[in-house]
Amino acid sequence: MSGSASSGTGDRFGIDDLPVRDELRGKSPYGAPQLDVPVQLNTNENPYPLPEPLVERIAERVREAARGLNRYPDRDAVELRTELAAYLTRTGKHPLTAANVWAANGSNEVIQQLLQAFGGPGRTAIGFEPSYSMHSLIARGTGTGWISGPRNEDFTIDLAAARSAIVEHRPDVVFITSPNNPTGTAVDAGTVLALYEAAQAGRRTLVVVDEAYVEFSHRASLLPLLADRPYLVVSRTMSKAFGAAGLRLGYLAAHPAVVDAVQLVRLPYHLSAVTQATALAALEHTDTLLGYVETLKAERDRLVGELRAIGYEVTESDANFVQFGRFEDSHTAWRRLLDRGVLVRDNGVPGRLRVTAGTPSENDAFLDAVRDLKKEQSA
Ligand SMILES: *Cc1c(COP(=O)(O)O)cnc(C)c1O
């Protein structure tokens, strides 16, 4: 299950005995626990399985693809990128074509390709933390130096401090996560524009807006900001709102030159024919898939309201999850909830935990558990 699975020889040979890169020594892999408990609200997945007609359509398209599996897939995934561009154009209020879009195995791979092309040894990337831990992990994996930028007490971006950090460190890549994970709040367009300008002063810096949760947001997508901003990239995923985390499909929208750049580092045929066929089937059912988003938004708002009523402090959420606290010891609180069969996430933010909006009954189970926890802790 974990990176410590041994060779079975009973010896004590471990990672540190291998000639691994120095910056990987003593580090842990990304590891949200995958535990088999009744209520799993820890990885921001969509709780609703794909609808049956879509499952049928996926089977059909995959069967078709299977007949050609003796050949490599379309290396440039043109049909898929065309459909993704159409989806973004329709929903993002900004016209895009396949030339603006690039797809990979999850937006994590998109981010890795961006850092391979624009980061790397001798270069740096900055993010404003707490934020998505994979940005710094992928930076490390690609040999990119990582700079941890600041946030306000309420977890919004401290614009003045963020600007000075960009001016001081001159990073090669700036990450802005909106809505932010694990805190939940979306970033307004003005802040993104100000940071973009700071990042371009005197040099050319790629600004990546990670919009993994944008479909759940009170704010519109930042896609229209792409107009006339060739150093801006918006990344998206089918893992959250589309309810297809198991598919592994992420994508970006940017100037076509950015798409040309990531093609210099992508592995040939990185997106399997099966993945492309499945994603295309899912895109045929976009409306059904996104149909659950409204339910989840309402459940998210219910969680915010009820958590506040119980007496918890809740961070404003534009996502399908909610950050709440405070706890004297968030890890102990996490344990107590797990003992009650409810798995939430301890992201290492002091005094806070994060819960994903699940189905109404999962959320009820979670709310019962946190009500008990509150009583226990104030007793
Ligand atoms: C979940 C998440 C992703 C999605 O990663 P995939 O590789 O597409 O599953 C990307 N960014 C953020 C901020 C996330 O929380």
Coordinates of C-alpha atoms and ligand atoms in Angstrom, one line a residue:
M1 CA 0.0 0.0 0.0
S2 CA 2.8 2.4 0.9
G3 CA 6.2 3.1 -0.4
S4 CA 7.6 0.9 2.3
A5 CA 6.4 -2.4 0.7
S6 CA 9.6 -4.5 1.0
S7 CA 11.2 -6.9 -1.4
G8 CA 10.1 -9.7 0.9
T9 CA 13.7 -10.8 1.5
G10 CA 13.6 -9.5 5.1
D11 CA 16.7 -7.3 4.6
R12 CA 16.8 -3.7 5.6
F13 CA 17.9 -2.4 2.2
G14 CA 15.9 0.8 1.6
I15 CA 15.7 4.0 -0.5
D16 CA 18.6 5.6 1.2
D17 CA 20.9 2.8 0.1
L18 CA 20.1 3.6 -3.5
P19 CA 21.8 6.3 -5.4
V20 CA 18.6 8.5 -5.5
R21 CA 18.8 12.2 -6.1
D22 CA 19.8 14.1 -2.9
E23 CA 16.6 16.2 -2.9
L24 CA 14.5 13.0 -2.8
R25 CA 16.2 11.6 0.4
G26 CA 14.0 11.4 3.5
K27 CA 10.9 12.6 1.6
S28 CA 7.5 10.9 1.5
P29 CA 5.3 10.2 -1.6
Y30 CA 1.9 11.9 -2.1
G31 CA -0.2 9.9 0.2
A32 CA -3.9 10.6 0.9
P33 CA -4.8 7.4 2.8
Q34 CA -6.9 5.0 0.7
L35 CA -8.8 3.4 3.6
D36 CA -11.9 1.2 3.3
V37 CA -14.3 3.1 5.6
P38 CA -18.1 3.7 5.1
V39 CA -17.9 7.5 4.5
Q40 CA -15.0 8.6 2.3
L41 CA -14.8 12.3 2.1
N42 CA -11.1 12.9 1.8
T43 CA -10.0 13.2 -1.8
N44 CA -12.5 15.6 -3.3
E45 CA -14.0 13.0 -5.6
N46 CA -17.4 13.3 -7.0
P47 CA -19.6 10.8 -5.0
Y48 CA -21.9 9.9 -7.9
P49 CA -20.9 7.0 -10.2
L50 CA -21.2 7.7 -13.9
P51 CA -24.7 7.3 -15.2
E52 CA -25.5 3.9 -16.9
P53 CA -26.0 5.3 -20.5
L54 CA -22.6 6.9 -20.3
V55 CA -21.1 3.6 -19.0
E56 CA -22.6 2.0 -22.1
R57 CA -21.2 4.7 -24.4
I58 CA -17.8 4.3 -22.9
A59 CA -17.9 0.5 -23.5
E60 CA -18.9 1.1 -27.1
R61 CA -16.1 3.6 -27.8
V62 CA -13.5 1.5 -26.0
R63 CA -14.6 -1.6 -28.0
E64 CA -14.0 0.4 -31.2
A65 CA -10.7 1.6 -29.9
A66 CA -9.7 -1.9 -28.9
R67 CA -9.9 -3.0 -32.6
G68 CA -7.0 -0.6 -33.3
L69 CA -4.8 -1.3 -30.3
N70 CA -2.1 -2.9 -32.4
R71 CA -1.4 0.7 -33.5
Y72 CA -0.1 3.6 -31.4
P73 CA -2.8 6.1 -30.5
D74 CA -3.2 9.6 -32.0
R75 CA -0.1 11.2 -30.5
D76 CA -1.6 14.7 -30.6
A77 CA -5.1 13.6 -29.4
V78 CA -6.6 16.0 -31.9
E79 CA -10.2 14.9 -31.7
L80 CA -10.2 15.0 -28.0
R81 CA -8.5 18.4 -27.9
T82 CA -11.1 19.7 -30.3
E83 CA -13.9 18.5 -28.1
L84 CA -12.3 19.9 -25.0
A85 CA -11.9 23.2 -26.7
A86 CA -15.6 23.2 -27.7
Y87 CA -16.5 22.5 -24.0
L88 CA -14.3 25.4 -22.8
T89 CA -15.7 27.7 -25.5
R90 CA -19.2 26.8 -24.6
T91 CA -18.8 27.2 -20.8
G92 CA -15.9 29.6 -20.4
K93 CA -17.1 32.5 -22.5
H94 CA -13.8 32.6 -24.4
P95 CA -13.3 31.1 -27.9
L96 CA -10.7 28.4 -28.1
T97 CA -9.6 25.8 -30.6
A98 CA -7.6 22.5 -30.4
A99 CA -4.4 24.6 -30.9
N100 CA -5.0 26.2 -27.5
V101 CA -5.7 23.0 -25.7
W102 CA -3.4 20.2 -24.5
A103 CA -4.5 17.0 -22.6
A104 CA -2.6 14.5 -20.5
N105 CA -3.1 11.8 -17.8
G106 CA -4.7 14.0 -15.2
S107 CA -3.9 17.7 -14.7
N108 CA -1.0 16.5 -12.5
E109 CA 0.7 15.3 -15.7
V110 CA -0.2 18.6 -17.4
I111 CA 1.6 20.4 -14.5
Q112 CA 4.5 18.1 -14.7
Q113 CA 4.9 18.8 -18.4
L114 CA 4.7 22.5 -17.8
L115 CA 7.5 22.3 -15.2
Q116 CA 9.6 20.1 -17.4
A117 CA 9.3 22.7 -20.1
F118 CA 9.4 25.9 -18.1
G119 CA 11.0 24.9 -14.8
G120 CA 13.8 22.4 -14.1
P121 CA 17.3 22.7 -12.6
G122 CA 18.4 26.2 -12.0
R123 CA 14.8 27.5 -12.2
T124 CA 12.1 28.1 -9.6
A125 CA 8.4 28.1 -9.2
I126 CA 6.3 29.8 -6.5
G127 CA 2.9 29.0 -5.0
F128 CA 0.9 30.7 -2.2
E129 CA 0.6 28.2 0.6
P130 CA -1.3 26.4 2.0
S131 CA -2.2 25.3 -1.5
Y132 CA -2.2 22.2 -3.6
S133 CA 0.7 20.0 -2.4
M134 CA 1.3 18.5 -5.8
H135 CA 2.6 21.8 -7.2
S136 CA 5.6 21.7 -4.9
L137 CA 6.0 17.9 -5.2
I138 CA 6.0 18.0 -9.0
A139 CA 8.5 20.9 -8.7
R140 CA 10.8 18.7 -6.7
G141 CA 10.4 15.8 -9.1
T142 CA 11.4 18.0 -12.0
G143 CA 14.3 19.6 -10.2
T144 CA 12.6 22.9 -10.0
G145 CA 13.3 25.1 -6.9
W146 CA 10.2 25.7 -4.9
I147 CA 9.3 29.0 -3.2
S148 CA 6.5 29.1 -0.6
G149 CA 4.6 32.4 -1.0
P150 CA 2.4 33.9 1.7
R151 CA -1.4 34.1 2.4
N152 CA -3.5 36.1 4.7
E153 CA -4.9 34.8 8.0
D154 CA -8.2 34.1 6.3
F155 CA -6.3 32.1 3.6
T156 CA -7.0 34.6 0.8
I157 CA -3.9 35.7 -1.2
D158 CA -2.1 38.6 0.4
L159 CA -1.7 40.6 -2.8
A160 CA 0.9 43.0 -1.7
A161 CA 3.0 40.2 -0.1
A162 CA 2.5 37.9 -3.1
R163 CA 3.6 40.7 -5.5
S164 CA 6.8 41.4 -3.5
A165 CA 7.6 37.7 -3.3
I166 CA 7.3 37.5 -7.2
V167 CA 9.5 40.7 -7.6
E168 CA 12.0 39.5 -5.0
H169 CA 12.4 35.9 -6.2
R170 CA 11.8 36.3 -9.9
P171 CA 10.3 32.8 -10.3
D172 CA 10.0 31.1 -13.7
V173 CA 6.6 29.7 -13.0
V174 CA 3.8 31.1 -10.7
F175 CA 1.0 28.9 -9.5
I176 CA -2.4 30.3 -8.6
T177 CA -5.0 27.8 -7.5
S178 CA -8.6 29.0 -7.9
P179 CA -10.6 27.8 -6.1
N180 CA -7.7 27.1 -3.8
N181 CA -7.2 23.6 -2.4
P182 CA -7.3 22.8 0.6
T183 CA -8.8 26.1 1.7
G184 CA -11.7 26.4 -0.9
T185 CA -11.8 30.1 -1.8
A186 CA -11.7 31.3 -5.4
V187 CA -9.3 34.1 -6.5
D188 CA -10.8 37.2 -8.2
A189 CA -9.7 38.2 -11.7
G190 CA -8.1 41.4 -10.3
T191 CA -5.7 39.5 -8.1
V192 CA -4.7 37.2 -11.0
L193 CA -4.1 40.2 -13.3
A194 CA -2.0 42.0 -10.7
L195 CA 0.2 38.9 -10.1
Y196 CA 0.4 38.3 -13.9
E197 CA 1.7 41.9 -14.3
A198 CA 4.2 41.6 -11.4
A199 CA 5.4 38.3 -13.0
Q200 CA 6.0 39.9 -16.4
A201 CA 7.8 43.0 -15.1
G202 CA 11.2 42.8 -16.7
R203 CA 11.0 39.2 -17.6
R204 CA 8.7 36.5 -19.0
T205 CA 7.2 34.2 -16.4
L206 CA 4.6 31.6 -16.9
V207 CA 1.5 32.0 -14.7
V208 CA -0.5 28.9 -14.2
V209 CA -4.0 29.1 -12.9
D210 CA -5.1 25.7 -11.6
E211 CA -8.9 25.6 -12.0
A212 CA -9.5 22.0 -10.9
Y213 CA -12.7 23.0 -9.0
V214 CA -13.9 25.9 -11.1
E215 CA -17.2 24.3 -12.0
F216 CA -18.2 24.5 -8.3
S217 CA -17.3 28.1 -8.0
H218 CA -19.5 31.2 -7.3
R219 CA -17.1 33.0 -9.6
A220 CA -16.7 32.6 -13.4
S221 CA -13.7 30.8 -15.0
L222 CA -10.7 32.9 -15.6
L223 CA -10.4 31.6 -19.2
P224 CA -11.3 35.0 -20.7
L225 CA -8.1 36.4 -19.2
L226 CA -6.2 34.3 -21.8
A227 CA -6.9 36.9 -24.4
D228 CA -3.7 38.7 -25.2
R229 CA -1.8 37.1 -22.3
P230 CA 0.5 34.5 -23.9
Y231 CA 2.2 33.7 -20.6
L232 CA -1.0 32.7 -18.9
V233 CA -2.1 29.0 -18.6
V234 CA -5.4 27.7 -17.2
S235 CA -5.4 24.0 -16.1
R236 CA -8.5 21.9 -15.8
T237 CA -9.4 18.3 -15.0
M238 CA -12.2 15.7 -15.5
S239 CA -11.4 14.3 -12.0
K240 CA -13.8 16.5 -9.9
A241 CA -16.9 18.1 -11.5
F242 CA -17.0 15.5 -14.3
G243 CA -16.9 12.7 -11.7
A244 CA -14.2 10.9 -13.6
A245 CA -11.2 10.7 -11.3
G246 CA -10.5 7.2 -12.4
L247 CA -10.2 8.2 -16.0
R248 CA -7.1 10.3 -15.5
L249 CA -7.7 13.2 -17.8
G250 CA -6.5 16.7 -17.3
Y251 CA -6.0 19.5 -19.8
L252 CA -4.8 23.1 -20.2
A253 CA -5.8 26.1 -22.2
A254 CA -3.2 28.6 -23.3
H255 CA -1.6 30.3 -26.3
P256 CA -0.7 27.8 -29.0
A257 CA 3.0 28.4 -28.3
V258 CA 2.6 27.0 -24.8
V259 CA 1.0 23.9 -26.4
D260 CA 4.0 23.6 -28.7
A261 CA 6.4 23.9 -25.7
V262 CA 4.8 21.1 -23.7
Q263 CA 5.0 18.8 -26.8
L264 CA 8.8 19.1 -26.5
V265 CA 8.7 17.2 -23.2
R266 CA 5.7 14.9 -23.4
L267 CA 6.3 11.2 -23.9
P268 CA 5.2 10.0 -27.3
Y269 CA 1.8 8.5 -27.2
H270 CA 1.3 9.5 -23.6
L271 CA -2.5 9.4 -23.8
S272 CA -3.6 5.8 -24.6
A273 CA -6.3 5.1 -27.2
V274 CA -8.5 3.8 -24.4
T275 CA -8.1 7.0 -22.4
Q276 CA -8.9 9.1 -25.5
A277 CA -12.0 7.0 -26.3
T278 CA -13.3 7.1 -22.8
A279 CA -12.8 10.9 -22.5
L280 CA -14.5 11.5 -25.8
A281 CA -17.5 9.4 -24.6
A282 CA -17.6 11.4 -21.4
L283 CA -17.6 14.7 -23.3
E284 CA -20.7 13.5 -25.3
H285 CA -22.4 13.4 -21.9
T286 CA -21.2 16.6 -20.5
D287 CA -24.6 17.9 -19.4
T288 CA -25.5 14.7 -17.5
L289 CA -22.1 14.7 -15.8
L290 CA -22.3 18.3 -14.8
G291 CA -25.9 17.7 -13.7
Y292 CA -24.6 16.6 -10.3
V293 CA -22.6 19.8 -9.8
E294 CA -25.6 21.8 -8.7
T295 CA -26.5 19.1 -6.1
L296 CA -23.0 19.1 -4.8
K297 CA -22.9 22.9 -4.6
A298 CA -26.1 22.9 -2.6
E299 CA -24.6 20.2 -0.3
R300 CA -21.4 22.2 0.0
D301 CA -23.4 25.2 1.1
R302 CA -25.3 23.1 3.6
L303 CA -22.1 21.8 5.1
V304 CA -20.8 25.4 5.5
G305 CA -24.0 26.5 7.2
E306 CA -24.3 23.5 9.5
L307 CA -20.6 23.5 10.5
R308 CA -21.0 27.1 11.4
A309 CA -24.2 26.4 13.4
I310 CA -22.3 23.7 15.3
G311 CA -19.7 26.3 16.2
Y312 CA -16.9 25.5 13.8
E313 CA -14.9 28.1 11.9
V314 CA -15.3 27.6 8.2
T315 CA -13.3 29.0 5.3
E316 CA -15.4 30.4 2.4
S317 CA -15.7 27.7 -0.2
D318 CA -16.1 27.8 -4.0
A319 CA -15.2 24.2 -4.3
N320 CA -16.7 20.7 -3.6
F321 CA -15.0 20.7 -0.2
V322 CA -15.0 22.7 3.0
Q323 CA -12.1 23.6 5.3
F324 CA -13.1 23.7 8.9
G325 CA -11.7 24.0 12.5
R326 CA -10.3 25.0 14.7
F327 CA -8.9 22.1 16.5
E328 CA -6.2 22.1 19.1
D329 CA -4.8 19.1 17.4
S330 CA -6.2 18.4 13.9
H331 CA -4.7 15.0 13.6
T332 CA -6.4 13.8 16.8
A333 CA -9.7 15.2 15.5
W334 CA -9.1 13.4 12.2
R335 CA -8.6 10.2 14.1
R336 CA -11.8 10.7 16.2
L337 CA -13.8 11.1 13.0
L338 CA -12.2 8.0 11.4
D339 CA -13.1 6.1 14.5
R340 CA -16.7 7.0 13.7
G341 CA -16.3 5.7 10.1
V342 CA -15.8 9.1 8.5
L343 CA -12.6 9.8 6.5
V344 CA -11.8 13.4 6.0
R345 CA -8.4 15.0 5.1
D346 CA -5.7 16.4 7.3
N347 CA -3.8 18.5 4.9
G348 CA -1.3 19.7 7.5
V349 CA -3.0 23.1 7.9
P350 CA -2.6 23.8 11.6
G351 CA -6.0 23.4 13.4
R352 CA -8.0 22.7 10.3
L353 CA -9.4 19.7 8.5
R354 CA -11.0 19.4 5.0
V355 CA -14.2 17.5 4.1
T356 CA -15.4 16.7 0.6
A357 CA -19.1 17.3 -0.1
G358 CA -20.5 13.8 -0.6
T359 CA -24.0 12.5 -1.1
P360 CA -26.7 14.0 1.3
S361 CA -26.5 10.8 3.5
E362 CA -22.7 10.8 3.6
N363 CA -22.8 14.5 4.6
D364 CA -25.4 13.7 7.3
A365 CA -23.1 11.0 8.7
F366 CA -20.2 13.5 8.7
L367 CA -22.3 16.1 10.4
D368 CA -23.4 13.7 13.1
A369 CA -19.8 12.8 13.7
V370 CA -18.6 16.4 14.0
R371 CA -21.5 17.2 16.3
D372 CA -20.3 14.4 18.6
L373 CA -16.8 15.6 18.3
K374 CA -17.7 19.1 19.3
K375 CA -19.6 17.8 22.4
E376 CA -16.6 15.6 23.3
Q377 CA -14.1 18.5 22.9
S378 CA -16.1 21.0 24.8
A379 CA -17.0 18.5 27.6
Ligands
LIG1 C1 -7.6 17.3 -7.6 C2 -6.8 18.4 -8.1 C3 -6.2 18.3 -9.3 C4 -6.5 17.1 -10.2 O1 -5.5 16.4 -10.5 P1 -5.8 15.2 -11.6 O2 -4.4 14.8 -11.9 O3 -6.4 15.9 -12.8 O4 -6.7 14.2 -11.0 C5 -5.5 19.4 -9.8 N1 -5.3 20.5 -9.1 C6 -5.9 20.6 -7.9 C7 -5.7 21.9 -7.1 C8 -6.6 19.6 -7.3 O5 -7.1 19.7 -6.1

